[in-house]
Amino acid sequence: MTAYQLSPIAWIDTPFNEKFGIPRQSIGLSQARGKLRFREDINVVNACRGLEKFSHLWLSFVFHQHHNKKWSDTVRPPRLGGNERVGVFASRATHRPNPLGLSLVKNEGLNTLNELIVSGVDLLNNTPILDIKPYLDYADCAKDAICGYAPSRPSDLKLVSFSQSANHQIKKINQTQTDFKALLVSILEQDPRPAYKQDLKNDPKQYHITLYQWDILWWVRDTGIIVKSITLS
Amino acid sequence: MTAYQLSPIAWIDTPFNEKFGIPRQSIGLSQARGKLRFREDINVVNACRGLEKFSHLWLSFVFHQHHNKKWSDTVRPPRLGGNERVGVFASRATHRPNPLGLSLVKNEGLNTLNELIVSGVDLLNNTPILDIKPYLDYADCAKDAICGYAPSRPSDLKLVSFSQSANHQIKKINQTQTDFKALLVSILEQDPRPAYKQDLKNDPKQYHITLYQWDILWWVRDTGIIVKSITLS
């Protein structure tokens, strides 16, 4: 059988250094920004000419951190509570016969170093990008689509609050990383815990996520999600 | 640089045996049906479990008929009359650094042979499919997107008529291929001629397209597009 050899056109820098906590399908998460560093033989100014006229872009990428792991023909999507199995092609699961991902992002344009800035990313830091295509609404938006078990964005957002020391850190970090607090809140309010724990209040477990170089420790109480501390990881 | 080896999960049968005449971004072209034949090691029933709950699907595919041809960092999209150049990433051009295509199609379900039927396809017959993902409207549809030089579907449709002999053939073909006439009309009314000829009425040139095993001869007169003859190719 013919196989096709595809090489990255770029790699994307994102705030997400580990998989846990990366929002799923995050076009709504406008705070999460990414920077595409193109490979050297691509003339970026030429290849992106006219791209500024499109507000949204498709990124085709490789789920690079597990392309050697075996895929299974059924998966348990978090949306179904992690219990029910559906076919791998009826899901956006990362383990697929081909480790291809697809993400719609907002186009923020080239910077002065000819890196392409995008926002609303849900990609792991350093993800290899295979292609960029302009979003065409007449072709890419299906009116009246029926979307199975994921008919709409998860809407039940948790309240996020901060301990005194976390608050103190946030203020410091925000001086250089101006989107930090907004990004952190938008990730935590979706409750990144495994689906079977979503209903558990007063969860005794402490959780970590990392954003940029920061390690964030949080837990879930009656009042919602509480960030306990933020430290350099 | 790491390259990724991707193997087709399926191949799609479509009415389009040659590139000329294939509609671009054809979600509106509901008549054009495709049939995905999965590769043998995939358990189709498992891998597609729950797919029936989604009305639309993304197909990631390979532009297989020219993956050895060199790509260029700028291209001339037909939408701009074929004159103006834009960056390859600001277009859906087929010649790209990675020959990856993306198409939104309607899900018509598995048939009794476990082949997946889709409609609204704009793919060449026998195109290798790399992935199938469910369409999620909250993630895949960008409200208020700005779409550069392709803000909407081309709407200026030509009138299509048939010579007496073509009409006779159509009636015969339609007995076995019930979508034939509707499909042919929906392709021709978009005027598949090169962009720089779109305004030319009474074009002396005769054009061919093929659909399934049929060769269709047509030209453009004052009144619109006239199908002159339909023969087995």
Coordinates of C-alpha atoms in Angstrom, one line a residue:
Chain A
M1 CA 0.0 0.0 0.0
T2 CA 1.3 3.5 -0.9
A3 CA 2.2 5.6 2.1
Y4 CA 2.7 9.3 1.9
Q5 CA 5.6 11.1 3.4
L6 CA 4.6 14.4 4.9
S7 CA 7.1 16.9 6.4
P8 CA 6.2 19.8 8.7
I9 CA 5.9 23.2 7.1
A10 CA 6.2 24.8 10.6
W11 CA 6.2 24.1 14.3
I12 CA 3.9 26.0 16.7
D13 CA 4.8 27.5 20.0
T14 CA 1.9 27.4 22.4
P15 CA 1.4 27.8 26.2
F16 CA 0.7 24.1 26.6
N17 CA 3.7 21.9 27.5
E18 CA 1.6 18.9 28.6
K19 CA -1.6 17.4 27.4
F20 CA -3.5 17.6 30.6
G21 CA -5.5 20.8 30.7
I22 CA -5.4 21.6 27.0
P23 CA -8.9 22.8 26.1
R24 CA -10.7 20.7 23.5
Q25 CA -11.7 22.3 20.2
S26 CA -10.8 25.7 21.6
I27 CA -11.9 28.3 19.0
G28 CA -13.7 30.0 21.8
L29 CA -10.5 30.2 23.9
S30 CA -9.3 33.4 22.3
Q31 CA -6.6 33.9 24.9
A32 CA -4.5 30.9 23.9
R33 CA -2.0 32.2 21.3
G34 CA 0.3 30.2 19.1
K35 CA 3.3 31.2 17.0
L36 CA 4.2 29.3 13.9
R37 CA 7.9 29.1 13.1
F38 CA 8.2 28.1 9.4
R39 CA 10.9 25.7 8.2
E40 CA 13.8 27.5 6.6
D41 CA 13.2 26.7 2.9
I42 CA 9.8 28.3 2.9
N43 CA 9.6 31.8 1.7
V44 CA 7.1 33.0 4.3
V45 CA 6.2 36.3 2.8
N46 CA 5.4 34.7 -0.6
A47 CA 3.6 31.6 0.8
C48 CA 1.4 33.8 3.1
R49 CA 0.7 36.6 0.6
G50 CA -3.0 37.5 0.9
L51 CA -3.5 35.4 4.1
E52 CA -4.2 38.7 6.0
K53 CA -7.5 38.9 4.2
F54 CA -8.8 35.8 6.0
S55 CA -9.9 36.0 9.6
H56 CA -9.7 32.2 10.3
L57 CA -7.4 29.4 9.2
W58 CA -7.3 25.7 9.3
L59 CA -4.2 24.1 10.7
S60 CA -3.6 20.5 9.8
F61 CA -1.1 19.1 12.3
V62 CA 0.4 15.9 13.6
F63 CA -0.4 14.5 17.1
H64 CA 3.4 14.2 17.5
Q65 CA 3.6 12.9 21.1
H66 CA 2.1 9.6 20.4
H67 CA 2.3 8.6 16.8
N68 CA 4.0 5.4 17.7
K69 CA 1.3 4.3 20.1
K70 CA -1.3 1.9 18.6
W71 CA -4.7 3.2 17.7
S72 CA -7.9 1.4 18.6
D73 CA -11.0 1.2 16.4
T74 CA -13.1 2.4 19.2
V75 CA -12.5 5.2 21.8
R76 CA -14.2 6.7 24.8
P77 CA -14.8 10.4 24.2
P78 CA -14.7 12.6 27.3
R79 CA -18.0 14.1 26.1
L80 CA -19.7 10.8 26.8
G81 CA -18.3 10.7 30.3
G82 CA -15.5 8.5 29.3
N83 CA -17.6 5.3 29.6
E84 CA -19.3 4.8 26.3
R85 CA -17.4 3.7 23.2
V86 CA -17.7 5.2 19.8
G87 CA -15.8 4.5 16.6
V88 CA -12.5 6.3 16.2
F89 CA -13.9 8.1 13.1
A90 CA -16.9 9.3 15.0
S91 CA -14.5 11.1 17.4
R92 CA -11.7 13.6 17.3
A93 CA -9.6 11.3 19.4
T94 CA -5.9 11.8 19.1
H95 CA -5.1 8.1 18.5
R96 CA -6.2 7.6 15.0
P97 CA -4.9 5.4 12.1
N98 CA -3.2 8.6 10.9
P99 CA -2.2 11.0 13.7
L100 CA -3.8 13.9 11.9
G101 CA -5.4 16.8 13.7
L102 CA -7.4 19.7 12.4
S103 CA -7.9 23.0 14.2
L104 CA -9.7 26.2 13.3
V105 CA -7.8 29.2 14.6
K106 CA -8.0 32.9 14.4
N107 CA -5.4 34.6 12.1
E108 CA -3.5 37.3 13.9
G109 CA -1.0 37.9 11.1
L110 CA 2.7 37.7 10.6
N111 CA 5.0 39.3 13.1
T112 CA 8.2 41.1 12.2
L113 CA 10.2 37.9 12.3
N114 CA 7.8 36.3 9.7
E115 CA 6.3 34.0 12.3
L116 CA 2.5 33.5 12.0
I117 CA 0.5 34.4 15.1
V118 CA -2.8 32.6 15.6
S119 CA -5.2 32.6 18.6
G120 CA -7.6 30.0 19.9
V121 CA -5.2 27.2 19.7
D122 CA -5.6 23.8 21.5
L123 CA -2.2 22.4 20.4
L124 CA 0.6 21.1 22.4
N125 CA 3.8 23.2 22.3
N126 CA 6.0 22.4 19.4
T127 CA 3.3 20.5 17.4
P128 CA 4.4 20.0 13.8
I129 CA 2.1 21.8 11.3
L130 CA 1.5 20.1 7.9
D131 CA -0.7 22.7 6.2
I132 CA -2.5 26.0 6.5
K133 CA -5.7 26.6 4.6
P134 CA -7.9 29.7 4.6
Y135 CA -11.3 29.1 6.1
L136 CA -14.1 29.6 3.6
D137 CA -17.4 30.0 5.2
Y138 CA -19.6 28.9 2.3
A139 CA -17.7 25.7 2.0
D140 CA -16.7 24.9 5.6
C141 CA -19.8 25.8 7.6
A142 CA -22.6 23.4 7.4
K143 CA -25.9 25.1 8.3
D144 CA -28.3 22.8 10.2
A145 CA -25.6 20.2 10.9
I146 CA -26.4 17.5 13.4
C147 CA -23.5 16.8 15.6
G148 CA -24.2 13.6 17.5
Y149 CA -23.0 13.6 21.1
A150 CA -21.3 17.0 20.8
P151 CA -24.1 19.3 19.7
S152 CA -22.7 22.4 21.4
R153 CA -19.8 23.7 23.4
P154 CA -19.7 22.5 27.0
S155 CA -21.4 25.4 28.8
D156 CA -21.4 24.5 32.4
L157 CA -18.4 26.6 33.4
K158 CA -16.9 26.4 36.9
L159 CA -16.2 29.4 39.0
V160 CA -12.4 30.0 39.4
S161 CA -10.9 31.7 42.3
F162 CA -7.3 32.2 43.6
S163 CA -5.6 31.8 47.0
Q164 CA -3.8 34.9 48.3
S165 CA -0.4 33.6 47.3
A166 CA -1.7 32.6 43.8
N167 CA -3.2 36.0 43.4
H168 CA 0.1 37.6 44.3
Q169 CA 2.0 35.5 41.7
I170 CA -0.6 36.2 39.0
K171 CA -0.1 39.9 39.4
K172 CA 3.7 39.5 39.0
I173 CA 3.3 37.2 35.9
N174 CA 0.8 39.4 34.2
Q175 CA 3.3 42.2 34.1
T176 CA 5.2 40.3 31.4
Q177 CA 2.7 37.7 30.2
T178 CA -0.4 39.9 29.8
D179 CA -2.8 37.1 28.8
F180 CA -1.8 34.8 31.7
K181 CA -4.7 35.2 34.0
A182 CA -7.4 35.3 31.3
L183 CA -5.9 32.1 29.7
L184 CA -5.7 30.3 33.0
V185 CA -9.2 31.1 34.0
S186 CA -10.6 30.1 30.6
I187 CA -8.9 26.7 30.9
L188 CA -9.8 26.0 34.5
E189 CA -13.4 27.1 34.2
Q190 CA -14.0 24.2 31.7
D191 CA -12.8 21.8 34.5
P192 CA -10.0 19.7 33.0
R193 CA -10.6 16.8 35.3
P194 CA -11.5 13.4 33.8
A195 CA -15.1 13.2 32.7
Y196 CA -16.1 10.7 35.5
K197 CA -15.0 13.3 38.1
Q198 CA -16.9 16.3 36.6
D199 CA -19.7 16.0 39.1
L200 CA -17.5 15.5 42.1
K201 CA -17.4 18.6 44.4
N202 CA -15.0 18.7 47.3
D203 CA -12.6 16.4 45.3
P204 CA -9.8 15.6 47.7
K205 CA -7.3 15.3 44.8
Q206 CA -4.9 18.1 43.9
Y207 CA -4.3 18.7 40.3
H208 CA -1.5 20.3 38.3
I209 CA -1.5 21.9 34.9
T210 CA 1.4 23.8 33.3
L211 CA 1.1 27.0 31.2
Y212 CA 4.2 28.3 29.6
Q213 CA 6.9 27.7 32.3
W214 CA 4.4 27.8 35.2
D215 CA 3.1 25.0 37.3
I216 CA -0.4 25.6 38.6
L217 CA -1.7 23.6 41.6
W218 CA -5.5 23.6 42.0
W219 CA -8.4 21.7 43.5
V220 CA -12.2 21.6 43.4
R221 CA -14.3 22.7 46.4
D222 CA -17.9 23.5 46.8
T223 CA -17.4 27.0 45.5
G224 CA -15.7 25.9 42.3
I225 CA -12.1 25.6 41.3
I226 CA -9.5 27.1 43.6
V227 CA -5.9 27.8 42.4
K228 CA -3.7 27.1 45.4
S229 CA -0.3 28.1 44.1
I230 CA 1.7 29.0 41.0
T231 CA 5.4 28.2 40.8
L232 CA 8.1 28.0 38.2
S233 CA 8.2 24.5 36.8
Chain B
M1 CA 13.7 16.9 9.6
T2 CA 11.2 14.3 10.8
A3 CA 8.8 13.2 8.1
Y4 CA 5.5 11.4 8.8
Q5 CA 4.4 8.3 6.9
L6 CA 0.7 8.3 6.4
S7 CA -1.2 5.5 4.8
P8 CA -4.7 5.7 3.3
I9 CA -7.5 4.4 5.5
A10 CA -9.8 4.2 2.4
W11 CA -10.2 5.1 -1.2
I12 CA -13.2 7.0 -2.6
D13 CA -15.1 6.1 -5.7
T14 CA -16.6 9.3 -7.3
P15 CA -18.1 10.3 -10.6
F16 CA -15.0 12.3 -11.5
N17 CA -12.3 10.6 -13.5
E18 CA -10.5 13.7 -14.6
K19 CA -9.7 16.9 -12.9
F20 CA -11.4 19.3 -15.4
G21 CA -14.9 19.9 -14.4
I22 CA -14.7 18.9 -10.8
P23 CA -16.6 21.5 -8.8
R24 CA -14.6 23.4 -6.2
Q25 CA -15.6 23.2 -2.6
S26 CA -18.7 21.4 -3.5
I27 CA -20.7 21.0 -0.3
G28 CA -23.6 22.5 -2.3
L29 CA -23.4 19.9 -4.9
S30 CA -25.5 17.4 -3.2
Q31 CA -25.8 15.2 -6.3
A32 CA -22.2 14.2 -6.3
R33 CA -21.9 11.0 -4.3
G34 CA -18.8 9.1 -3.2
K35 CA -18.2 5.7 -1.8
L36 CA -15.4 5.0 0.6
R37 CA -13.9 1.6 0.4
F38 CA -11.9 1.0 3.6
R39 CA -8.6 -0.9 3.7
E40 CA -8.9 -4.4 4.8
D41 CA -7.4 -4.3 8.3
I42 CA -9.9 -1.7 9.5
N43 CA -12.9 -3.0 11.3
V44 CA -15.4 -0.7 9.7
V45 CA -18.4 -1.4 11.9
N46 CA -16.3 -0.6 15.0
A47 CA -14.4 2.3 13.6
C48 CA -17.6 4.0 12.4
R49 CA -19.7 3.2 15.4
G50 CA -21.8 6.3 16.2
L51 CA -20.9 8.1 13.0
E52 CA -24.5 7.9 11.9
K53 CA -25.3 10.5 14.5
F54 CA -23.3 13.2 12.6
S55 CA -24.8 14.7 9.5
H56 CA -21.5 16.0 8.1
L57 CA -17.9 14.7 8.0
W58 CA -14.5 16.0 7.3
L59 CA -12.4 14.0 4.8
S60 CA -8.7 14.6 4.9
F61 CA -7.3 13.3 1.7
V62 CA -4.2 13.2 -0.6
F63 CA -4.1 15.1 -3.9
H64 CA -2.8 11.8 -5.3
Q65 CA -2.4 12.7 -9.0
H66 CA 0.3 15.2 -8.6
H67 CA 2.2 14.6 -5.4
N68 CA 5.5 14.4 -7.3
K69 CA 5.0 17.8 -9.0
K70 CA 6.8 20.7 -7.4
W71 CA 4.8 23.2 -5.4
S72 CA 5.2 26.9 -5.7
D73 CA 5.0 29.4 -2.9
T74 CA 2.5 31.5 -4.9
V75 CA -0.5 30.3 -7.0
R76 CA -3.2 31.9 -9.1
P77 CA -6.6 31.0 -7.7
P78 CA -9.4 30.7 -10.3
R79 CA -11.5 33.0 -8.1
L80 CA -9.2 35.9 -8.9
G81 CA -9.6 35.3 -12.6
G82 CA -6.4 33.2 -12.8
N83 CA -4.2 36.3 -13.0
E84 CA -3.5 37.5 -9.5
R85 CA -1.0 35.6 -7.4
V86 CA -1.6 34.8 -3.7
G87 CA 0.4 32.7 -1.3
V88 CA -0.1 29.0 -1.4
F89 CA -1.3 29.0 2.2
A90 CA -3.9 31.7 1.3
S91 CA -5.4 29.3 -1.2
R92 CA -6.8 25.8 -1.4
A93 CA -4.6 25.1 -4.4
T94 CA -3.8 21.4 -4.9
H95 CA -0.1 21.9 -5.2
R96 CA 1.0 22.5 -1.7
P97 CA 4.1 21.6 0.3
N98 CA 2.1 18.6 1.6
P99 CA -0.5 17.4 -0.9
L100 CA -3.3 17.4 1.8
G101 CA -6.9 18.2 0.9
L102 CA -9.8 18.8 3.2
S103 CA -13.5 18.4 2.2
L104 CA -16.7 18.8 4.1
V105 CA -19.2 16.2 2.9
K106 CA -22.6 14.9 3.9
N107 CA -22.8 11.6 5.7
E108 CA -25.1 9.2 3.9
G109 CA -24.2 6.2 6.1
L110 CA -22.7 2.7 5.6
N111 CA -24.1 0.5 2.9
T112 CA -24.6 -3.2 3.3
L113 CA -21.0 -3.9 2.2
N114 CA -19.6 -1.6 4.9
E115 CA -18.7 1.1 2.5
L116 CA -19.3 4.7 3.6
I117 CA -21.5 6.7 1.3
V118 CA -21.1 10.5 1.3
S119 CA -22.5 13.2 -0.8
G120 CA -21.3 16.6 -1.9
V121 CA -17.9 15.4 -2.9
D122 CA -15.4 17.3 -5.1
L123 CA -12.8 14.5 -5.2
L124 CA -11.2 12.7 -8.1
N125 CA -12.1 9.1 -8.4
N126 CA -9.9 6.8 -6.3
T127 CA -8.6 9.6 -4.1
P128 CA -6.8 8.2 -1.0
I129 CA -8.5 9.2 2.2
L130 CA -6.3 9.7 5.3
D131 CA -8.9 10.5 7.9
I132 CA -12.5 11.0 8.7
K133 CA -13.6 13.3 11.5
P134 CA -17.1 14.3 12.6
Y135 CA -18.1 17.9 11.9
L136 CA -18.7 19.8 15.1
D137 CA -20.5 23.0 14.5
Y138 CA -19.4 24.8 17.6
A139 CA -15.8 24.2 16.8
D140 CA -15.7 24.2 13.0
C141 CA -18.0 27.1 12.1
A142 CA -16.6 30.5 12.6
K143 CA -19.4 33.1 12.9
D144 CA -18.5 36.4 11.2
A145 CA -15.5 35.0 9.4
I146 CA -13.9 37.2 6.8
C147 CA -13.0 35.1 3.8
G148 CA -10.7 37.3 1.6
Y149 CA -11.3 36.8 -2.1
A150 CA -13.8 34.0 -1.7
P151 CA -16.5 35.5 0.5
S152 CA -19.3 33.4 -0.9
R153 CA -20.2 30.7 -3.3
P154 CA -20.0 31.7 -7.0
S155 CA -23.6 32.5 -7.7
D156 CA -23.7 33.4 -11.3
L157 CA -25.0 30.1 -12.7
K158 CA -25.2 29.4 -16.4
L159 CA -28.3 28.0 -18.0
V160 CA -27.7 24.4 -19.2
S161 CA -29.6 22.9 -22.1
F162 CA -29.3 19.7 -24.2
S163 CA -29.2 18.9 -27.9
Q164 CA -31.8 16.4 -29.0
S165 CA -29.4 13.5 -29.1
A166 CA -27.9 14.4 -25.7
N167 CA -31.4 14.5 -24.3
H168 CA -32.0 11.0 -25.7
Q169 CA -28.8 9.7 -24.1
I170 CA -29.7 11.3 -20.7
K171 CA -33.0 9.5 -20.6
K172 CA -31.3 6.2 -21.2
I173 CA -28.5 6.8 -18.7
N174 CA -30.9 8.0 -16.0
Q175 CA -32.6 4.7 -16.0
T176 CA -29.6 3.1 -14.3
Q177 CA -27.7 6.2 -13.0
T178 CA -30.6 8.2 -11.4
D179 CA -28.6 11.2 -10.4
F180 CA -26.8 11.6 -13.7
K181 CA -28.8 14.6 -15.2
A182 CA -28.9 16.5 -11.9
L183 CA -25.2 16.0 -11.4
L184 CA -24.3 17.0 -14.9
V185 CA -26.4 20.2 -14.7
S186 CA -25.0 21.2 -11.3
I187 CA -21.5 20.9 -12.7
L188 CA -22.0 22.6 -16.0
E189 CA -24.1 25.5 -14.6
Q190 CA -21.0 26.6 -12.7
D191 CA -19.1 26.9 -16.0
P192 CA -16.0 24.8 -15.6
R193 CA -14.1 26.8 -18.2
P194 CA -10.9 28.6 -17.1
A195 CA -11.5 31.8 -15.3
Y196 CA -10.3 34.0 -18.1
K197 CA -13.0 32.6 -20.4
Q198 CA -15.9 33.0 -18.0
D199 CA -17.2 36.1 -19.7
L200 CA -16.8 34.8 -23.2
K201 CA -20.2 34.0 -24.8
N202 CA -20.2 32.2 -28.1
D203 CA -16.9 30.6 -27.3
P204 CA -15.9 28.7 -30.4
K205 CA -14.1 26.0 -28.4
Q206 CA -15.8 22.6 -27.6
Y207 CA -15.2 21.2 -24.2
H208 CA -15.2 17.7 -22.7
I209 CA -15.8 16.5 -19.3
T210 CA -16.2 13.0 -18.1
L211 CA -18.7 11.7 -15.5
Y212 CA -18.5 8.1 -14.5
Q213 CA -17.8 6.3 -17.8
W214 CA -19.4 9.0 -19.9
D215 CA -17.8 11.6 -22.1
I216 CA -19.8 14.8 -22.4
L217 CA -19.2 17.3 -25.2
W218 CA -20.4 20.9 -24.6
W219 CA -19.9 24.5 -25.7
V220 CA -21.1 27.9 -24.6
R221 CA -23.5 30.0 -26.7
D222 CA -25.5 33.1 -26.0
T223 CA -28.2 31.1 -24.3
G224 CA -25.8 29.4 -21.9
I225 CA -24.1 26.0 -21.9
I226 CA -25.3 23.5 -24.5
V227 CA -24.5 19.8 -24.2
K228 CA -24.0 18.5 -27.7
S229 CA -23.4 14.8 -27.1
I230 CA -22.8 12.2 -24.5
T231 CA -20.9 9.1 -25.4
L232 CA -19.2 6.2 -23.6
S233 CA -15.6 7.1 -23.1

